[in-house]
PDB file of C-alpha atoms in Angstrom:
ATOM      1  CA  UNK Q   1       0.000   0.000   0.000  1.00 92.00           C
ATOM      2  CA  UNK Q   2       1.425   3.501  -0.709  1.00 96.00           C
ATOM      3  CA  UNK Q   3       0.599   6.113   1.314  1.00 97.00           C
ATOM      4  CA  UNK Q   4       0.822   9.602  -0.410  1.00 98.00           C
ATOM      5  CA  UNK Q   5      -0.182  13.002   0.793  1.00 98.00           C
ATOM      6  CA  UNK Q   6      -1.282  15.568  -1.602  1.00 97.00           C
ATOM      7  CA  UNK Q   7       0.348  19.151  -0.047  1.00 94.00           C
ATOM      8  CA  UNK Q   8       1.021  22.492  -0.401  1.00 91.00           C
ATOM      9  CA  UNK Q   9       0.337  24.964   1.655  1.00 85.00           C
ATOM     10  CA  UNK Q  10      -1.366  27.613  -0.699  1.00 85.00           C
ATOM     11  CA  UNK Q  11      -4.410  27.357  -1.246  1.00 84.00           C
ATOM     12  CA  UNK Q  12      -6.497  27.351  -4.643  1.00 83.00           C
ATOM     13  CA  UNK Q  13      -3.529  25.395  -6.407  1.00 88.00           C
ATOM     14  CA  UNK Q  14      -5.971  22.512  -7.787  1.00 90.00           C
ATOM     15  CA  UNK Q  15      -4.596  20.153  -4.920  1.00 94.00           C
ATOM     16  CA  UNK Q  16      -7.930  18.309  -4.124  1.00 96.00           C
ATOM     17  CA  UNK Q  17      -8.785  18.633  -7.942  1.00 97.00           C
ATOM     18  CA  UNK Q  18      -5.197  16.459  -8.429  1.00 97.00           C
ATOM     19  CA  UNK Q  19      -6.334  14.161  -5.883  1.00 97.00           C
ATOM     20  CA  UNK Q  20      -9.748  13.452  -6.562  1.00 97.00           C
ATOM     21  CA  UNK Q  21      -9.330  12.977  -9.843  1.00 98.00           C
ATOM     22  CA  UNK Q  22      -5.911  11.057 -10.447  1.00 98.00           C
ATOM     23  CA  UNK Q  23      -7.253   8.717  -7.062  1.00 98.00           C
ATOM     24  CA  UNK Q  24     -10.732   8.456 -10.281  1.00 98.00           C
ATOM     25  CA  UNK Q  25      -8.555   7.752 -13.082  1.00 98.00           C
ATOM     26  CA  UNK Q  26      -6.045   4.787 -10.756  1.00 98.00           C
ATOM     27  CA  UNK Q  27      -9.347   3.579  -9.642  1.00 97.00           C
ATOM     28  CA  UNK Q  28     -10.743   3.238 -12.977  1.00 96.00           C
ATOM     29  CA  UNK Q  29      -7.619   1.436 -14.071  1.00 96.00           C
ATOM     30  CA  UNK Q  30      -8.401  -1.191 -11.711  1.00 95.00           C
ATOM     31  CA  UNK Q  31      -6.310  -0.293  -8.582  1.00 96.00           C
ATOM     32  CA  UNK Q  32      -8.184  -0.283  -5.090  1.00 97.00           C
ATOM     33  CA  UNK Q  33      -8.152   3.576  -3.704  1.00 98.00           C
ATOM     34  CA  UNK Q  34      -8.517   5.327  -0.646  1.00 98.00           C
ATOM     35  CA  UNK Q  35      -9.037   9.301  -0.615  1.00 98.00           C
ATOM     36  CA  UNK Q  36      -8.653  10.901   2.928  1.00 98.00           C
ATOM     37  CA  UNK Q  37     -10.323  14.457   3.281  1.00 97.00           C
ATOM     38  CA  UNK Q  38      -7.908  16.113   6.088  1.00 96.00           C
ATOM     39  CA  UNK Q  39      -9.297  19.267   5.278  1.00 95.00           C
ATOM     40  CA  UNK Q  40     -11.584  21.458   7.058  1.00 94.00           C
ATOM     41  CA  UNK Q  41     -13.315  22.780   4.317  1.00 93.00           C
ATOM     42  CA  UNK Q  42     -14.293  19.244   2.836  1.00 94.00           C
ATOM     43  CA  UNK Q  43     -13.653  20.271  -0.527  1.00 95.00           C
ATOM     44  CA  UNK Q  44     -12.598  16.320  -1.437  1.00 96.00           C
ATOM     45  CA  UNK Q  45     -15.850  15.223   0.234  1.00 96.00           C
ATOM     46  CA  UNK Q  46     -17.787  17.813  -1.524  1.00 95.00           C
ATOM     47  CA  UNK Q  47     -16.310  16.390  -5.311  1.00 95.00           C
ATOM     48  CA  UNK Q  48     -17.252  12.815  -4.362  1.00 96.00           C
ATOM     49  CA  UNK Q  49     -20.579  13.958  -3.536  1.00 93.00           C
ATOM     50  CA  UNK Q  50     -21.008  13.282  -0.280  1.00 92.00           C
ATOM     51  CA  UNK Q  51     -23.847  15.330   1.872  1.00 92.00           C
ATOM     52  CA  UNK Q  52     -22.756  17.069   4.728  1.00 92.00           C
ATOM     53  CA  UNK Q  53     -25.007  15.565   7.010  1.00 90.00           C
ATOM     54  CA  UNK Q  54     -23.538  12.125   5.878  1.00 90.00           C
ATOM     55  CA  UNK Q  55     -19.678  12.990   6.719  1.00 92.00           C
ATOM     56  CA  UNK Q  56     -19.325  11.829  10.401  1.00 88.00           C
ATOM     57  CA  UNK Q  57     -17.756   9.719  11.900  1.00 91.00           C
ATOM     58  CA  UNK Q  58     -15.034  11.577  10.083  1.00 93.00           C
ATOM     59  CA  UNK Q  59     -11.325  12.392  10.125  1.00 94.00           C
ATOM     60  CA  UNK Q  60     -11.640  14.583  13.348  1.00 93.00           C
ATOM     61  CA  UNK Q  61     -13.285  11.352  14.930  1.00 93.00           C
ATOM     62  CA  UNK Q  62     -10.572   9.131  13.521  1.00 92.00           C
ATOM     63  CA  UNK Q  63      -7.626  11.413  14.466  1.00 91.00           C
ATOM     64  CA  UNK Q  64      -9.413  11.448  18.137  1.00 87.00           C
ATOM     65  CA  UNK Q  65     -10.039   7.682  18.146  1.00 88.00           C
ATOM     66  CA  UNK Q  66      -7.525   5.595  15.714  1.00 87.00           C
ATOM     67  CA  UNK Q  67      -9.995   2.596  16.196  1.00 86.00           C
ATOM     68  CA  UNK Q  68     -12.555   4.405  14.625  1.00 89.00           C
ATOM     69  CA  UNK Q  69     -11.164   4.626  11.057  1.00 92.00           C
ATOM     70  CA  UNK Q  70     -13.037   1.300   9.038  1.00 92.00           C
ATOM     71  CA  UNK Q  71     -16.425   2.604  10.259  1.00 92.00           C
ATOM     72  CA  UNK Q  72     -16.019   5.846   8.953  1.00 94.00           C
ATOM     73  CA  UNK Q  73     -14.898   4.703   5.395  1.00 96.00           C
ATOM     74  CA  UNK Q  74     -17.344   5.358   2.542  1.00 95.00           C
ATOM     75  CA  UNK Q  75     -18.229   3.901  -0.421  1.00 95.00           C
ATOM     76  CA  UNK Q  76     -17.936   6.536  -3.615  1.00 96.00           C
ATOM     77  CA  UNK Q  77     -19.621   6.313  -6.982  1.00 95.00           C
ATOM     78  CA  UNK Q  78     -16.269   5.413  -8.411  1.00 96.00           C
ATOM     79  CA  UNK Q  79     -15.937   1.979  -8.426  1.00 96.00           C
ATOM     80  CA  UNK Q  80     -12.994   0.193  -5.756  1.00 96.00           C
ATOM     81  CA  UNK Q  81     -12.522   4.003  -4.837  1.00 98.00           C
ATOM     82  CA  UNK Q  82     -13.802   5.065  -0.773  1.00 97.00           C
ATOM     83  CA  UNK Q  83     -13.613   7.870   1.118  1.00 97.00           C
ATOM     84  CA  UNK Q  84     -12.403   8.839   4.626  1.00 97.00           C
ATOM     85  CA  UNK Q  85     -14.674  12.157   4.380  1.00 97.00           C
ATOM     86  CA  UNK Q  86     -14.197  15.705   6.579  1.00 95.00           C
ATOM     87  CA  UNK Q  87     -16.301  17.930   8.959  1.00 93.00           C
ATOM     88  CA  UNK Q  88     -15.914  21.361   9.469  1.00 91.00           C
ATOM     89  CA  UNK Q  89     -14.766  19.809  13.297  1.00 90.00           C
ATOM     90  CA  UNK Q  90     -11.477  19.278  11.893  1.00 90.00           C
ATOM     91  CA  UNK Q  91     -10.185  23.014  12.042  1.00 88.00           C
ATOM     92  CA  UNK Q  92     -10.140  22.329  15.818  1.00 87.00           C
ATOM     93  CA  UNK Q  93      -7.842  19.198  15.526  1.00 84.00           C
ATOM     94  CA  UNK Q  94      -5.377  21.101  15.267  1.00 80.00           C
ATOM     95  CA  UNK Q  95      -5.563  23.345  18.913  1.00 83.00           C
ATOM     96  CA  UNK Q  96      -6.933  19.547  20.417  1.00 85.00           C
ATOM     97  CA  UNK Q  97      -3.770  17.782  18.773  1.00 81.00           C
ATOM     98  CA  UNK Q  98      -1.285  20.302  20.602  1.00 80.00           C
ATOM     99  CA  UNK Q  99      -1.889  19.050  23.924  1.00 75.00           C
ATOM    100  CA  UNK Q 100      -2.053  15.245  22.959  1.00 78.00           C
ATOM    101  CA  UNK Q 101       1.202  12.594  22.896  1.00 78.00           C
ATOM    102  CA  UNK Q 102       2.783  12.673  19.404  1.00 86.00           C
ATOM    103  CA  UNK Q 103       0.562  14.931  17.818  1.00 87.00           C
ATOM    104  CA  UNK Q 104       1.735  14.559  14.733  1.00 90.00           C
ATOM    105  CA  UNK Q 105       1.440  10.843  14.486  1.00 91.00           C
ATOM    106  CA  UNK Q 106      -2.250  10.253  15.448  1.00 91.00           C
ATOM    107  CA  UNK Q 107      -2.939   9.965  11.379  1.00 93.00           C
ATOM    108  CA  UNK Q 108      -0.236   7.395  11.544  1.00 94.00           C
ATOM    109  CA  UNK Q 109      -1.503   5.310  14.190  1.00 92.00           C
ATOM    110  CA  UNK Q 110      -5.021   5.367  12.427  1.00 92.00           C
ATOM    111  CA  UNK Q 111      -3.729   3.981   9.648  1.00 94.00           C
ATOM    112  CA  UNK Q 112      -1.505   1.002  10.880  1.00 91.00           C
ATOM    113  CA  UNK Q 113      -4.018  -1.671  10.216  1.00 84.00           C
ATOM    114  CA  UNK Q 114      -5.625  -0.597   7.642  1.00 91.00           C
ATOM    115  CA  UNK Q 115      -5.446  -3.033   4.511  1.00 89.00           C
ATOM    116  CA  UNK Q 116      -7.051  -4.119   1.120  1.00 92.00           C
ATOM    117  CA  UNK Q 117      -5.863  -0.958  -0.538  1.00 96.00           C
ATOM    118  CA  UNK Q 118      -3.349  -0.395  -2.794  1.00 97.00           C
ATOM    119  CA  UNK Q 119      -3.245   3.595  -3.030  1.00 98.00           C
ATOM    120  CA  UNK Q 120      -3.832   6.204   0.080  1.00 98.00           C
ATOM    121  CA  UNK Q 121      -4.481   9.564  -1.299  1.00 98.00           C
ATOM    122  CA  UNK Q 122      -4.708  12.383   1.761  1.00 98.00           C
ATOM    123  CA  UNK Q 123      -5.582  15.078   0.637  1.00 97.00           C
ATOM    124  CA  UNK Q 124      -4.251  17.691   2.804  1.00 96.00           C
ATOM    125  CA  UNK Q 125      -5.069  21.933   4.018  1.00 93.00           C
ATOM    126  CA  UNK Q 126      -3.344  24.371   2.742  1.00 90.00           C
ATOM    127  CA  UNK Q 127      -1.328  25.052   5.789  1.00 86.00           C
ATOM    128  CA  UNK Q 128       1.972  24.081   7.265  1.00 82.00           C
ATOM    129  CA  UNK Q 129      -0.008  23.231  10.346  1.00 88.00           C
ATOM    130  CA  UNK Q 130      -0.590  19.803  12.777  1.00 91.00           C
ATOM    131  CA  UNK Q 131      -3.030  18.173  10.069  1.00 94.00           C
ATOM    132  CA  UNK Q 132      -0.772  18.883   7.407  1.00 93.00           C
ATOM    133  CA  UNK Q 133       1.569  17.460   9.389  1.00 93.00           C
ATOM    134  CA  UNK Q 134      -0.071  13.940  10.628  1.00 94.00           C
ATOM    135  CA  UNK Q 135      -0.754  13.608   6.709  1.00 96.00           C
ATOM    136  CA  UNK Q 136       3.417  13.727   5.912  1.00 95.00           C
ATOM    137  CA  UNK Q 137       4.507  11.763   8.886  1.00 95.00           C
ATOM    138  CA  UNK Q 138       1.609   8.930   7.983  1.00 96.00           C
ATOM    139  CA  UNK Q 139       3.022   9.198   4.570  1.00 97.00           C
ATOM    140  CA  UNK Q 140       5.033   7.353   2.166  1.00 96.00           C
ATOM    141  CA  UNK Q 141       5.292   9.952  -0.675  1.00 97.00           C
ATOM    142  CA  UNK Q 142       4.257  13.405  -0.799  1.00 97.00           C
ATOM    143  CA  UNK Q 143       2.420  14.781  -4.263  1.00 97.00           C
ATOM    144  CA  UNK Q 144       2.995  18.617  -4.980  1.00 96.00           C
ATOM    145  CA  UNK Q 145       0.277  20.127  -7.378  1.00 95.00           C
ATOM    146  CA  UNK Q 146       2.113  23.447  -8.062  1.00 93.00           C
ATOM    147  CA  UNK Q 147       0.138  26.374  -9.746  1.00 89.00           C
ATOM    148  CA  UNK Q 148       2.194  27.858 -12.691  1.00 81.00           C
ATOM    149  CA  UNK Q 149       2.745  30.864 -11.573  1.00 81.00           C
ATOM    150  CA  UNK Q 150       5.560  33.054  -9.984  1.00 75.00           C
ATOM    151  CA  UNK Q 151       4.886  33.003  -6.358  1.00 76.00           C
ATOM    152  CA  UNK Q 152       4.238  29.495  -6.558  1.00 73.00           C
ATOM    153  CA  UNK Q 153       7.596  28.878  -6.653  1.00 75.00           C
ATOM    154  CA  UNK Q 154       8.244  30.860  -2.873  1.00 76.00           C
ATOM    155  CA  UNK Q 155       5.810  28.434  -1.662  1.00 78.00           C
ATOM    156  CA  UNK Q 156       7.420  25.144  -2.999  1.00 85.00           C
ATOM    157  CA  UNK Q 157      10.887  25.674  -1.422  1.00 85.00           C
ATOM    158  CA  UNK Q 158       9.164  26.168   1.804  1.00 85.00           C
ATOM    159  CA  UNK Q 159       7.650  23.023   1.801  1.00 87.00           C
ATOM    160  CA  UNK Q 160      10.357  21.299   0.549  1.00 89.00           C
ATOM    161  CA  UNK Q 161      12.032  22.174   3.085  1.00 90.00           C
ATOM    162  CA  UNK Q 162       9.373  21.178   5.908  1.00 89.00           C
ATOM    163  CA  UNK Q 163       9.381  17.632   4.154  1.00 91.00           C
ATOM    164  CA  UNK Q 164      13.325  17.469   4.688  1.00 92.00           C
ATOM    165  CA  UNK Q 165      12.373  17.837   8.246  1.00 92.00           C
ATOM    166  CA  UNK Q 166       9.943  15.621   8.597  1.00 92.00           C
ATOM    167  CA  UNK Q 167      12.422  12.758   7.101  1.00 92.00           C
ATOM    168  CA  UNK Q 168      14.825  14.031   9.725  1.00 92.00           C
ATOM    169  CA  UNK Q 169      12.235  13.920  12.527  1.00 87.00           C
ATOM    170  CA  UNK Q 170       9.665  11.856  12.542  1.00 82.00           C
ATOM    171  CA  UNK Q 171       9.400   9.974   9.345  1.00 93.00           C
ATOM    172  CA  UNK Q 172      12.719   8.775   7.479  1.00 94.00           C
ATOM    173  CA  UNK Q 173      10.674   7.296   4.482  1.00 94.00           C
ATOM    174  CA  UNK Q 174       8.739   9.990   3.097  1.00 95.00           C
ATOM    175  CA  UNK Q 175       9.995  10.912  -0.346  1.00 95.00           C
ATOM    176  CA  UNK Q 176       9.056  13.188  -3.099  1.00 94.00           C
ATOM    177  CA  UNK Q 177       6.931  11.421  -5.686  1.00 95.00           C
ATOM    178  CA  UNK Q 178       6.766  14.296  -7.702  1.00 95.00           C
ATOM    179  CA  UNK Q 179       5.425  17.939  -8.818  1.00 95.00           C
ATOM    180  CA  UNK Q 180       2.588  17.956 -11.087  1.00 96.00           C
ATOM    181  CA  UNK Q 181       2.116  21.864 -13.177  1.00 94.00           C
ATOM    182  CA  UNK Q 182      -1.539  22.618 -12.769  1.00 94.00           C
ATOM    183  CA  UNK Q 183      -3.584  25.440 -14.319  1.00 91.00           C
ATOM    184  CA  UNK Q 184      -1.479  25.783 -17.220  1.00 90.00           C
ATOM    185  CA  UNK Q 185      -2.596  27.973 -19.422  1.00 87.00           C
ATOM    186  CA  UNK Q 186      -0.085  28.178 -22.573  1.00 81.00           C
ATOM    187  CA  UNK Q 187      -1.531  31.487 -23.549  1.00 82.00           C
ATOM    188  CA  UNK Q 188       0.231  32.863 -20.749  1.00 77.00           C
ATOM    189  CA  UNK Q 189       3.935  33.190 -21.415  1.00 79.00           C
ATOM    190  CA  UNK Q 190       4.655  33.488 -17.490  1.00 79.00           C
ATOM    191  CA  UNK Q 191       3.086  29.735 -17.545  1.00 83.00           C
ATOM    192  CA  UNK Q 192       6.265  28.584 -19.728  1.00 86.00           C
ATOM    193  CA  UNK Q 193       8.788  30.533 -17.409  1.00 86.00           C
ATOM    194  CA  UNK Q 194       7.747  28.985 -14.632  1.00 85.00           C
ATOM    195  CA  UNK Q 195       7.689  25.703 -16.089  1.00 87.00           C
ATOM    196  CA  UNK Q 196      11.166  26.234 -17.215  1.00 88.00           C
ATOM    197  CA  UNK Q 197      12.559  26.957 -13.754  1.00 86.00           C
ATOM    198  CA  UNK Q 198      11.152  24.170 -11.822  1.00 87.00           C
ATOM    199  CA  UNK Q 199      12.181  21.261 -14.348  1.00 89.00           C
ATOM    200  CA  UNK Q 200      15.807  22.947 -14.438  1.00 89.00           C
ATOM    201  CA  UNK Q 201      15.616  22.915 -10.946  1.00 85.00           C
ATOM    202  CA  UNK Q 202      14.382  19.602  -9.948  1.00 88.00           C
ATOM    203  CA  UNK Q 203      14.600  17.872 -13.542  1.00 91.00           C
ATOM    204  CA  UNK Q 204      12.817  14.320 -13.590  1.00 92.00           C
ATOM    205  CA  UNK Q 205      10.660  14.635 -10.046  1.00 93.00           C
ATOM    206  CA  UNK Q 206       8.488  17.016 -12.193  1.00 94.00           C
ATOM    207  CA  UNK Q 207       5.780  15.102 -13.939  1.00 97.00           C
ATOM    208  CA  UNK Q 208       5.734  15.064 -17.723  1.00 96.00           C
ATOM    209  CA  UNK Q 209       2.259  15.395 -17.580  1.00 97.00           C
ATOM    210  CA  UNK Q 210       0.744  19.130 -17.131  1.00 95.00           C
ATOM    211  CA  UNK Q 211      -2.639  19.763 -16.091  1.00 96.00           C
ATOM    212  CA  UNK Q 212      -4.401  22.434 -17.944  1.00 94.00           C
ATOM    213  CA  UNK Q 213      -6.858  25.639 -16.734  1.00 92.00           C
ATOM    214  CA  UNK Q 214     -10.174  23.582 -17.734  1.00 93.00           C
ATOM    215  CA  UNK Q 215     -13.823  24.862 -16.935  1.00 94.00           C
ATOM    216  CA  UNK Q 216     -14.942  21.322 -16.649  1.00 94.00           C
ATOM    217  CA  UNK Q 217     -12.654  20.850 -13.586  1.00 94.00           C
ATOM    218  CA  UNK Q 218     -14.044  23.724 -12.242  1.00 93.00           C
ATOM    219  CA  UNK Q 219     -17.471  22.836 -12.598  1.00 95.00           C
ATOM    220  CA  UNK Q 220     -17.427  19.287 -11.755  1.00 95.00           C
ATOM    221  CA  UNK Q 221     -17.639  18.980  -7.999  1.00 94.00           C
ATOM    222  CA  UNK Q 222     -20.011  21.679  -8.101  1.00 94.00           C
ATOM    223  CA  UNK Q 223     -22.220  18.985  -9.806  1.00 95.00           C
ATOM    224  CA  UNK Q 224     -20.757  16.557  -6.944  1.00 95.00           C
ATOM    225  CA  UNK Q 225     -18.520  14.185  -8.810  1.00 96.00           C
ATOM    226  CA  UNK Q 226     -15.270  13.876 -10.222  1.00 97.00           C
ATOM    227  CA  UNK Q 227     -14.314  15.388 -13.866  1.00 96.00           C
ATOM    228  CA  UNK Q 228     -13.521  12.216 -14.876  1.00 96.00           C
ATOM    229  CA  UNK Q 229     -17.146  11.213 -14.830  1.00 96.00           C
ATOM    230  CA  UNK Q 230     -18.818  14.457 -14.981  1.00 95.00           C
ATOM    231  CA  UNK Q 231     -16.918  14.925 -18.637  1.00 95.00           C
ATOM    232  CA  UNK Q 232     -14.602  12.282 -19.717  1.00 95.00           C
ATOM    233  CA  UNK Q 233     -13.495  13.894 -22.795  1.00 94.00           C
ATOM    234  CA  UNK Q 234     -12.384  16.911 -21.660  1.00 96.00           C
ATOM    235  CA  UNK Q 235      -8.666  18.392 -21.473  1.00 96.00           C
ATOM    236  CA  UNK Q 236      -8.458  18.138 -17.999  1.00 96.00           C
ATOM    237  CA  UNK Q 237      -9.690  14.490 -17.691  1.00 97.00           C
ATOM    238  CA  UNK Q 238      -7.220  13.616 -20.424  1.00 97.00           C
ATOM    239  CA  UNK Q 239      -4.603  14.766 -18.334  1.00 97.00           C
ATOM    240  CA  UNK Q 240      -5.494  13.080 -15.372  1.00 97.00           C
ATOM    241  CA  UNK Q 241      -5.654   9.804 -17.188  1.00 97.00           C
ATOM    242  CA  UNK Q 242      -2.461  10.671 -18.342  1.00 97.00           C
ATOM    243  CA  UNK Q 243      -1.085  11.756 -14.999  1.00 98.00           C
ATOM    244  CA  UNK Q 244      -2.543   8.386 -13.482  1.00 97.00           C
ATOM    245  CA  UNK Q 245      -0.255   6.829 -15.994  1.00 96.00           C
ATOM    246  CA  UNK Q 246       2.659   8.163 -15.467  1.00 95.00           C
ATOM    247  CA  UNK Q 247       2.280   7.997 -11.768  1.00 93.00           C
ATOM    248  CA  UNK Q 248       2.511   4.482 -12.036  1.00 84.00           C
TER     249      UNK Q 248
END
């Protein structure tokens, strides 16, 4: 089972797009997938389709109770693909987790025993913060959607760097499995200046694949589901299918 959380701390970078829909397209390739909402904001929940009033028990109970984790899994409407959804409880994990015994491991413990998956996807908040945290100490690789765009590129050393300590830390394992260039737009010359500086700077861990500024992305988990099923033929399901590929 890999384990890989989906981070960066800014927000609106197409992060939970990345991982709802390349967790779809592995899914639909036959692999047996597990999304995990640690976000407040249950934006990951929200694209699967799940009610609010359907979400708990949900990562706030699991990080509280470990044990807790295989009843609050959830079946999607993507075939061999469930869900560990997210409350709005969650934003006050993070004050509850300070006082607690390894706070950043409770994700960790939660997932110890879990088994008949082959893929973990967390998708994480955009923060530096305790869940953000949990999610790269639990995992195996970390995923960085990065927008293509200038100050984008502040962002990604900084958490570069906090995954560098975490190896150091708490969690010698972790490794990069790679930044994936979302909301490219190849009108915009700043698009192919950007992604000229991060291949030259961190060559092959950049994904060959780039994920395009698509309205269909945008407007599929508005219509609850993932782009993949709300408009297969679409650029940015294309590229998802193609990321899922090269992901491996």
């Amino acid at each position: 089972m890999r384990t890989i959380a989906v981070a960066n701390q800014k927000g609106g970078v197409g992060k939970t797009t990345t991982a709802v829909n390349l967790a779809t397209a592995l899914a639909a390739a036959g692999r047996r997938v597990l999304v995990i909402d640690l976000d407040p904001q249950g934006n990951a929940s929200t694209g699967f389709g799940l009610a609010r009033d359907q979400r708990s028990p949900s990562t706030y109970e699991v990080l509280s109770e470990p044990a807790r984790l295989p009843e609050a899994l959830r079946p999607t409407m993507v075939p061999g693909l469930s869900l560990l959804p997210a409350t709005d409880a969650l934003a006050g994990a993070e004050v509850e987790l300070v006082g607690e015994d390894k706070p950043t491991e409770r994700l960790r413990d939660a997932l110890s025993g879990l088994a008949g998956f082959d893929l973990v996807f967390i998708d994480c908040p955009p923060s530096l913060g305790l869940l953000t945290l949990n999610a790269l100490v639990a995992a195996d690789e970390v995923l960085i959607p990065l927008q293509a765009e200038f100050y984008a590129l502040e962002g990604l050393t900084q958490l570069l760097k906090t995954v560098e300590q975490v190896k150091t830390r708490g969690n010698p394992r972790l490794k990069l499995a790679g930044v994936v260039l979302t909301m490219v737009d190849r009108r915009n010359n700043l698009c192919d200046q950007v992604e000229a500086d991060v291949r030259a700077a961190l060559g092959a861990q950049v994904f060959t694949t780039v994920i395009p500024r698509n309205v269909r992305l945008s407007e599929a988990p508005s219509h609850g589901m993932p782009a993949l099923l709300y408009d297969l033929r679409c650029p940015g399901s294309a590229a998802y299918i193609a990321l899922a590929r090269e992901f491996g």
